[in-house]
Short mmCIF file of C-alpha atoms and ligand atoms in Angstrom, two decimals:
data_model
loop_
_atom_site.label_atom_id
_atom_site.label_comp_id
_atom_site.label_asym_id
_atom_site.label_seq_id
_atom_site.Cartn_x
_atom_site.Cartn_y
_atom_site.Cartn_z
CA MET A 1185 -21.55 -31.99 6.11
CA GLY A 1186 -17.92 -32.23 3.90
CA ARG A 1187 -14.92 -30.20 4.04
CA LYS A 1188 -15.18 -26.88 2.61
CA LYS A 1189 -13.17 -26.28 -0.35
CA VAL A 1190 -10.94 -22.96 -0.29
CA TYR A 1191 -8.59 -21.69 -3.31
CA VAL A 1192 -5.61 -19.73 -2.38
CA THR A 1193 -3.83 -17.89 -5.47
CA ARG A 1194 -0.58 -17.20 -3.47
CA LYS A 1195 1.68 -18.93 -0.50
CA PHE A 1196 2.21 -16.46 2.21
CA PRO A 1197 4.46 -16.57 5.16
CA GLY A 1198 3.73 -18.03 9.05
CA ASP A 1199 1.09 -20.64 10.22
CA GLY A 1200 -2.03 -19.39 8.41
CA MET A 1201 -1.91 -21.64 5.75
CA SER A 1202 -1.49 -24.92 8.04
CA THR A 1203 -4.35 -23.83 9.77
CA LEU A 1204 -6.51 -23.32 7.04
CA SER A 1205 -5.46 -26.66 5.17
CA ARG A 1206 -6.94 -28.55 9.05
CA HIS A 1207 -9.91 -27.17 8.51
CA CYS A 1208 -10.25 -26.98 4.80
CA ASP A 1209 -9.86 -28.50 1.51
CA VAL A 1210 -7.43 -26.23 -0.06
CA LEU A 1211 -6.00 -25.61 -3.69
CA LEU A 1212 -3.16 -23.59 -3.82
CA ASN A 1213 -1.33 -21.55 -6.58
CA LYS A 1214 2.25 -22.93 -5.44
CA LYS A 1215 3.91 -20.73 -8.14
CA SER A 1216 5.48 -17.25 -7.00
CA ASP A 1217 3.50 -15.85 -9.82
CA PRO A 1218 -0.21 -14.90 -9.88
CA PRO A 1219 -2.26 -17.07 -11.55
CA SER A 1220 -3.83 -16.33 -14.98
CA ARG A 1221 -6.94 -14.77 -15.28
CA ASN A 1222 -7.86 -18.38 -16.86
CA GLU A 1223 -6.38 -20.10 -13.63
CA ILE A 1224 -8.85 -17.78 -11.53
CA LEU A 1225 -11.60 -18.65 -13.25
CA ARG A 1226 -11.17 -22.34 -13.45
CA ASN A 1227 -9.84 -22.54 -9.87
CA ILE A 1228 -12.21 -20.66 -8.16
CA ALA A 1229 -14.87 -23.03 -9.62
CA GLY A 1230 -16.79 -24.92 -6.75
CA LYS A 1231 -15.11 -23.27 -3.90
CA HIS A 1232 -16.86 -21.79 -0.88
CA GLY A 1233 -13.80 -19.20 -0.28
CA VAL A 1234 -10.97 -17.84 -1.88
CA VAL A 1235 -7.89 -15.90 -0.09
CA CYS A 1236 -6.64 -13.84 -2.94
CA MET A 1237 -4.15 -11.00 -3.32
CA LEU A 1238 -4.58 -7.20 -4.55
CA SER A 1239 -2.91 -8.52 -7.80
CA ASP A 1240 -6.44 -10.61 -8.50
CA ARG A 1241 -9.04 -9.28 -10.01
CA MET A 1242 -12.32 -10.46 -8.37
CA ASP A 1243 -15.02 -9.45 -10.43
CA LYS A 1244 -18.42 -10.56 -11.38
CA GLU A 1245 -17.06 -13.26 -14.18
CA VAL A 1246 -15.29 -14.56 -11.31
CA MET A 1247 -17.71 -14.88 -8.73
CA GLU A 1248 -20.12 -16.41 -11.48
CA ALA A 1249 -17.37 -18.71 -12.38
CA ALA A 1250 -16.95 -19.51 -8.60
CA GLY A 1251 -20.84 -20.47 -8.20
CA ALA A 1252 -23.61 -19.67 -5.61
CA GLN A 1253 -21.86 -21.29 -2.96
CA LEU A 1254 -18.76 -18.98 -2.54
CA LYS A 1255 -19.31 -17.32 0.69
CA VAL A 1256 -16.15 -15.16 1.08
CA ILE A 1257 -13.48 -13.48 -0.54
CA SER A 1258 -10.66 -12.85 2.00
CA SER A 1259 -8.15 -10.65 0.46
CA TYR A 1260 -4.53 -10.71 1.90
CA SER A 1261 -4.38 -6.85 1.73
CA THR A 1262 -5.35 -3.51 3.14
CA GLY A 1263 -6.65 -2.33 -0.25
CA PHE A 1264 -9.75 -3.39 -1.90
CA GLU A 1265 -10.10 -1.78 -5.39
CA HIS A 1266 -9.02 -4.99 -7.08
CA ILE A 1267 -12.60 -6.01 -5.55
CA ASP A 1268 -16.15 -5.74 -6.76
CA VAL A 1269 -17.56 -5.14 -3.86
CA LYS A 1270 -21.14 -4.07 -4.85
CA GLU A 1271 -21.54 -7.44 -6.66
CA ALA A 1272 -19.99 -9.56 -4.02
CA THR A 1273 -22.49 -7.95 -1.66
CA ALA A 1274 -25.31 -8.40 -3.99
CA ARG A 1275 -24.28 -11.96 -4.23
CA GLY A 1276 -24.01 -12.46 -0.50
CA ILE A 1277 -20.31 -12.42 -0.63
CA TYR A 1278 -18.43 -11.58 2.76
CA VAL A 1279 -15.33 -9.68 1.81
CA THR A 1280 -12.44 -9.21 4.04
CA LEU A 1281 -9.25 -7.81 4.47
CA THR A 1282 -6.35 -7.85 6.34
CA SER A 1283 -6.69 -4.28 7.59
CA ASP A 1284 -4.43 -2.18 9.06
CA ILE A 1285 -1.91 -4.85 10.22
CA LEU A 1286 0.39 -3.61 7.95
CA ALA A 1287 0.52 0.05 9.23
CA GLU A 1288 3.52 0.38 11.28
CA ALA A 1289 5.90 -1.57 8.44
CA THR A 1290 4.34 0.45 5.75
CA ALA A 1291 5.23 3.45 8.36
CA ASP A 1292 8.74 1.73 8.69
CA LEU A 1293 8.97 1.57 5.09
CA THR A 1294 7.67 5.57 4.34
CA PHE A 1295 10.45 6.46 6.93
CA SER A 1296 13.54 4.24 5.19
CA LEU A 1297 12.24 6.50 1.90
CA LEU A 1298 12.26 9.48 3.53
CA LEU A 1299 15.56 8.87 5.03
CA ALA A 1300 17.24 7.59 1.65
CA CYS A 1301 16.01 10.18 0.05
CA ALA A 1302 16.76 12.87 2.37
CA ARG A 1303 20.64 11.54 2.96
CA ASN A 1304 21.22 9.80 -0.62
CA LEU A 1305 21.45 6.64 0.76
CA VAL A 1306 20.88 4.41 -2.19
CA GLU A 1307 23.25 6.53 -4.32
CA GLY A 1308 26.32 6.53 -1.36
CA ASP A 1309 25.87 2.56 -1.57
CA ARG A 1310 26.04 2.88 -5.64
CA MET A 1311 29.01 4.89 -5.54
CA VAL A 1312 30.99 3.02 -3.21
CA ARG A 1313 30.31 -0.38 -4.93
CA ALA A 1314 30.94 1.26 -8.76
CA GLY A 1315 34.72 1.72 -7.44
CA ARG A 1316 33.05 5.56 -7.71
CA TRP A 1317 34.36 6.77 -4.32
CA ASN A 1318 37.40 8.28 -5.02
CA VAL A 1319 38.66 10.76 -2.05
CA GLY A 1320 38.01 9.40 1.26
CA TRP A 1321 36.55 11.91 3.55
CA LYS A 1322 34.88 14.88 1.42
CA PRO A 1323 33.07 18.59 2.90
CA ASP A 1324 30.83 18.12 -0.14
CA LEU A 1325 30.09 14.61 -1.09
CA LEU A 1326 26.47 13.84 -0.94
CA LEU A 1327 25.21 16.63 0.60
CA GLY A 1328 21.61 15.40 1.35
CA THR A 1329 19.37 17.42 3.48
CA ASP A 1330 18.27 17.62 6.96
CA VAL A 1331 15.45 15.30 8.18
CA HIS A 1332 15.25 17.02 11.76
CA GLY A 1333 13.41 20.17 12.25
CA ALA A 1334 12.05 19.84 8.61
CA THR A 1335 8.31 19.72 7.95
CA LEU A 1336 6.78 16.62 6.70
CA GLY A 1337 3.01 17.08 5.13
CA ILE A 1338 0.94 13.90 5.68
CA ILE A 1339 -1.88 13.48 3.06
CA GLY A 1340 -4.33 10.82 4.59
CA LEU A 1341 -4.14 10.60 8.85
CA GLY A 1342 -5.33 7.45 9.17
CA ARG A 1343 -3.59 4.44 10.74
CA ILE A 1344 -0.79 4.40 8.19
CA GLY A 1345 -0.42 8.38 8.47
CA SER A 1346 -0.82 8.58 12.31
CA ALA A 1347 2.22 5.83 12.67
CA VAL A 1348 4.19 7.87 10.08
CA ALA A 1349 3.66 11.01 12.13
CA LYS A 1350 4.55 9.18 15.57
CA ARG A 1351 8.13 8.50 13.87
CA ALA A 1352 8.62 11.74 12.58
CA ARG A 1353 7.80 13.56 15.97
CA GLY A 1354 10.79 11.16 17.42
CA PHE A 1355 12.97 12.64 14.62
CA GLY A 1356 12.07 16.11 15.45
CA MET A 1357 9.87 17.30 12.47
CA ASN A 1358 7.09 19.59 12.27
CA ILE A 1359 3.97 18.00 10.84
CA LEU A 1360 1.15 19.12 8.55
CA TYR A 1361 -1.49 17.08 7.95
CA ASN A 1362 -4.25 16.94 5.52
CA ASN A 1363 -7.47 14.64 5.77
CA ARG A 1364 -11.25 14.09 5.05
CA ASN A 1365 -11.81 14.91 9.05
CA ARG A 1366 -9.81 16.35 11.56
CA ASN A 1367 -7.61 14.09 13.83
CA LEU A 1368 -7.58 15.60 17.13
CA GLN A 1369 -6.18 13.12 19.06
CA SER A 1370 -2.94 13.59 16.34
CA GLU A 1371 -2.93 17.18 16.93
CA HIS A 1372 -2.88 16.84 20.34
CA GLU A 1373 -0.41 13.60 21.10
CA LEU A 1374 2.03 14.66 17.62
CA GLY A 1375 1.87 18.50 17.75
CA ALA A 1376 0.51 17.41 14.35
CA LYS A 1377 -1.38 20.68 12.79
CA TYR A 1378 -3.87 20.57 9.82
CA ALA A 1379 -3.70 22.32 6.96
CA ASP A 1380 -5.18 22.59 3.61
CA LEU A 1381 -3.88 20.62 0.36
CA ASP A 1382 -2.43 23.87 -0.71
CA GLN A 1383 -0.95 25.09 2.65
CA LEU A 1384 0.23 21.72 3.12
CA LEU A 1385 2.45 21.20 -0.09
CA SER A 1386 3.86 24.56 -0.23
CA GLN A 1387 5.18 24.56 3.13
CA SER A 1388 6.10 20.72 3.21
CA ASP A 1389 9.72 19.70 3.09
CA PHE A 1390 8.32 16.28 2.69
CA VAL A 1391 5.00 15.40 1.32
CA SER A 1392 4.03 11.63 2.01
CA ILE A 1393 0.64 10.08 0.93
CA HIS A 1394 -1.61 7.93 2.58
CA VAL A 1395 -4.71 8.17 1.49
CA SER A 1396 -6.69 4.89 0.06
CA LEU A 1397 -7.48 4.71 -3.32
CA ASN A 1398 -10.88 6.12 -4.88
CA GLU A 1399 -12.65 8.72 -7.12
CA GLU A 1400 -11.57 11.32 -4.74
CA THR A 1401 -8.24 10.36 -4.62
CA ARG A 1402 -7.04 9.54 -7.77
CA GLU A 1403 -3.94 11.67 -9.42
CA ILE A 1404 -4.82 14.14 -6.69
CA ILE A 1405 -1.17 14.57 -7.27
CA ASP A 1406 -0.66 15.84 -10.57
CA MET A 1407 1.10 18.82 -12.32
CA SER A 1408 -0.82 21.58 -10.36
CA ALA A 1409 0.11 19.93 -7.01
CA LEU A 1410 3.73 18.93 -7.75
CA GLN A 1411 3.84 22.91 -8.95
CA LYS A 1412 2.98 23.95 -5.70
CA MET A 1413 5.59 21.98 -4.00
CA LYS A 1414 8.49 23.21 -3.02
CA ARG A 1415 11.69 22.73 -5.34
CA THR A 1416 13.83 21.19 -2.66
CA ALA A 1417 11.00 19.04 -1.40
CA PHE A 1418 10.56 15.39 -2.05
CA LEU A 1419 7.40 13.15 -2.68
CA ILE A 1420 7.10 9.71 -0.98
CA ASN A 1421 4.53 7.29 -1.98
CA THR A 1422 3.59 4.06 -0.45
CA SER A 1423 0.19 4.16 -0.53
CA ARG A 1424 -0.88 3.65 -4.38
CA GLY A 1425 0.67 4.42 -7.86
CA GLN A 1426 -2.60 5.52 -8.64
CA VAL A 1427 -3.14 8.85 -6.12
CA VAL A 1428 -0.20 10.70 -8.27
CA ASN A 1429 -0.20 11.36 -12.20
CA GLU A 1430 2.96 9.61 -12.47
CA ARG A 1431 3.69 11.11 -16.20
CA ASP A 1432 3.28 14.80 -14.51
CA LEU A 1433 5.64 13.73 -12.06
CA ILE A 1434 8.40 12.64 -14.01
CA VAL A 1435 8.11 15.97 -15.95
CA ALA A 1436 8.30 17.32 -12.53
CA LEU A 1437 11.57 15.53 -11.79
CA LYS A 1438 13.14 16.17 -14.99
CA ASN A 1439 12.59 20.06 -14.48
CA LYS A 1440 13.52 20.00 -11.35
CA LEU A 1441 9.82 21.33 -9.91
CA VAL A 1442 10.77 18.73 -6.69
CA ALA A 1443 13.93 17.22 -5.47
CA GLY A 1444 13.06 13.94 -6.01
CA ALA A 1445 10.46 11.07 -4.77
CA GLY A 1446 10.87 7.98 -2.90
CA LEU A 1447 8.20 5.38 -4.46
CA ASP A 1448 7.14 2.11 -3.78
CA VAL A 1449 4.03 2.17 -5.65
CA PHE A 1450 3.52 2.83 -9.65
CA GLN A 1451 0.42 3.44 -11.94
CA LYS A 1452 1.52 0.01 -13.26
CA GLU A 1453 3.07 -2.94 -11.39
CA PRO A 1454 5.93 -4.14 -11.94
CA LEU A 1455 7.32 -0.55 -13.56
CA SER A 1456 7.98 -0.82 -16.67
CA LYS A 1457 11.89 -1.61 -17.16
CA THR A 1458 11.70 1.54 -19.66
CA SER A 1459 10.25 3.83 -17.52
CA PRO A 1460 12.18 7.37 -17.43
CA LEU A 1461 12.08 6.72 -13.56
CA THR A 1462 14.47 3.98 -14.01
CA LYS A 1463 17.16 6.61 -15.21
CA MET A 1464 16.55 9.28 -12.48
CA GLN A 1465 19.18 10.04 -9.78
CA ASN A 1466 16.80 11.74 -7.82
CA VAL A 1467 13.98 8.73 -7.06
CA VAL A 1468 14.32 5.88 -5.05
CA LEU A 1469 12.19 3.17 -6.47
CA LEU A 1470 11.10 0.15 -4.43
CA PRO A 1471 8.49 -2.72 -6.00
CA HIS A 1472 5.62 -2.49 -3.88
CA ILE A 1473 7.00 -3.86 -0.56
CA GLY A 1474 5.37 -1.33 2.34
CA SER A 1475 4.27 -4.52 4.39
CA ALA A 1476 6.92 -7.04 3.52
CA SER A 1477 8.31 -7.85 6.89
CA ILE A 1478 8.15 -11.44 8.20
CA GLN A 1479 6.32 -10.67 11.09
CA THR A 1480 3.73 -8.34 9.36
CA ARG A 1481 3.11 -11.12 6.34
CA SER A 1482 2.57 -13.68 8.73
CA ARG A 1483 -0.03 -11.61 10.50
CA MET A 1484 -1.87 -10.64 7.49
CA GLY A 1485 -1.93 -14.39 6.66
CA ASP A 1486 -3.44 -15.48 9.98
CA ALA A 1487 -5.75 -12.78 9.77
CA ALA A 1488 -7.01 -13.64 6.29
CA VAL A 1489 -7.29 -17.13 7.17
CA ARG A 1490 -9.16 -16.56 10.37
CA ASN A 1491 -11.73 -14.06 8.40
CA LEU A 1492 -12.22 -16.44 5.99
CA LEU A 1493 -12.91 -19.79 8.49
CA GLU A 1494 -14.97 -17.30 10.85
CA VAL A 1495 -17.28 -17.25 7.59
CA LEU A 1496 -17.42 -20.28 6.96
CA GLU A 1497 -17.91 -21.33 10.32
CA GLY A 1498 -21.44 -19.37 9.71
CA LYS A 1499 -19.80 -16.58 12.36
CA LYS A 1500 -19.48 -12.68 11.01
CA PRO A 1501 -15.75 -11.50 10.93
CA ASP A 1502 -14.90 -8.94 13.12
CA GLY A 1503 -15.79 -5.29 12.22
CA ARG A 1504 -11.90 -4.14 11.91
CA PHE A 1505 -11.61 -6.28 8.67
CA LEU A 1506 -15.02 -6.71 7.11
CA VAL A 1507 -15.60 -4.71 4.27
CA ASN A 1508 -19.40 -4.97 3.56
CA PRO A 1509 -21.09 -5.65 6.64
CA GLU A 1510 -24.59 -4.77 4.89
CA VAL A 1511 -24.07 -8.38 3.37
CA ALA A 1512 -26.24 -9.90 5.99
CA GLU A 1513 -29.33 -8.82 4.12
CA PHE A 1514 -28.40 -10.75 1.21
CA ARG A 1515 -27.71 -14.06 2.65
C1 GLV B 8 -0.55 -3.32 0.03
O1 GLV B 8 -0.55 -2.47 -0.74
C2 GLV B 8 -2.07 -3.53 0.34
O2 GLV B 8 -3.26 -3.25 0.13
O3 GLV B 8 -1.82 -4.54 1.49
#
């Protein structure tokens, strides 16, 4: 049997690419830009597997363009809203993810955003660089708010939310959480207290979102949720932009219904250069870099390659990485 053909839509750090090239014929998009829709449709034709990113829509048209030999869509991501899983399953295509490998790195970034918002880190840096630091030490220069002793409300206490809670405990914060199910382990180990969403919003000094995007979580933070938050509270989002109604958030920030926001994700990415958010002082904006550490992105690459090779070698990928175990019935 000849070598299997694989399409990789973007370069990624680590050894994964060389492992893949040892086993398969690889067509790699060498540009740092995502491939266009037409490039995907053209390049996936005849491939047995694809390693895709969350910016690559993998729908019926793409699967059709690939042909019946396509056996695996291995996404270099935790989220999978870019993949039509139902369509893939019906076609006998395994869909795999890099799962929660990014949990700790994303929790680190979440905490960075929280601290940056609380203590005016970005504004302080801007002030020094711009030559606006005119008086040495000043009793009221860039006064922020305490993190220790404050209450953090975590919406979604899965692997990332729990990793954030662990950090919050180290900082001496009180932790509230809201989740589909009670997480008794975190309640016990981290002292996290379950709260319904309204209680969490009204009692937290920082609200951090860690849910995956689905029809239940889309725009859970809208104007009515923002109005329930303390006027002194900050919203932190490193999950998906679509869980927040961005227009409502902009209105709430402008009208000081909340103190500020730390955002790594947006409804549309990249964020429009003309978005009102870019003009606001009370926000910290990042370009979707939650998992962007060398170590984590390399481990994600290793996992994406391992998942793909396992399927092409006729094995079932580890359940932790597999989105559609029911696909076995369609093969
Ligand atoms: C990042 O947002 C991911 O889903 O991997």
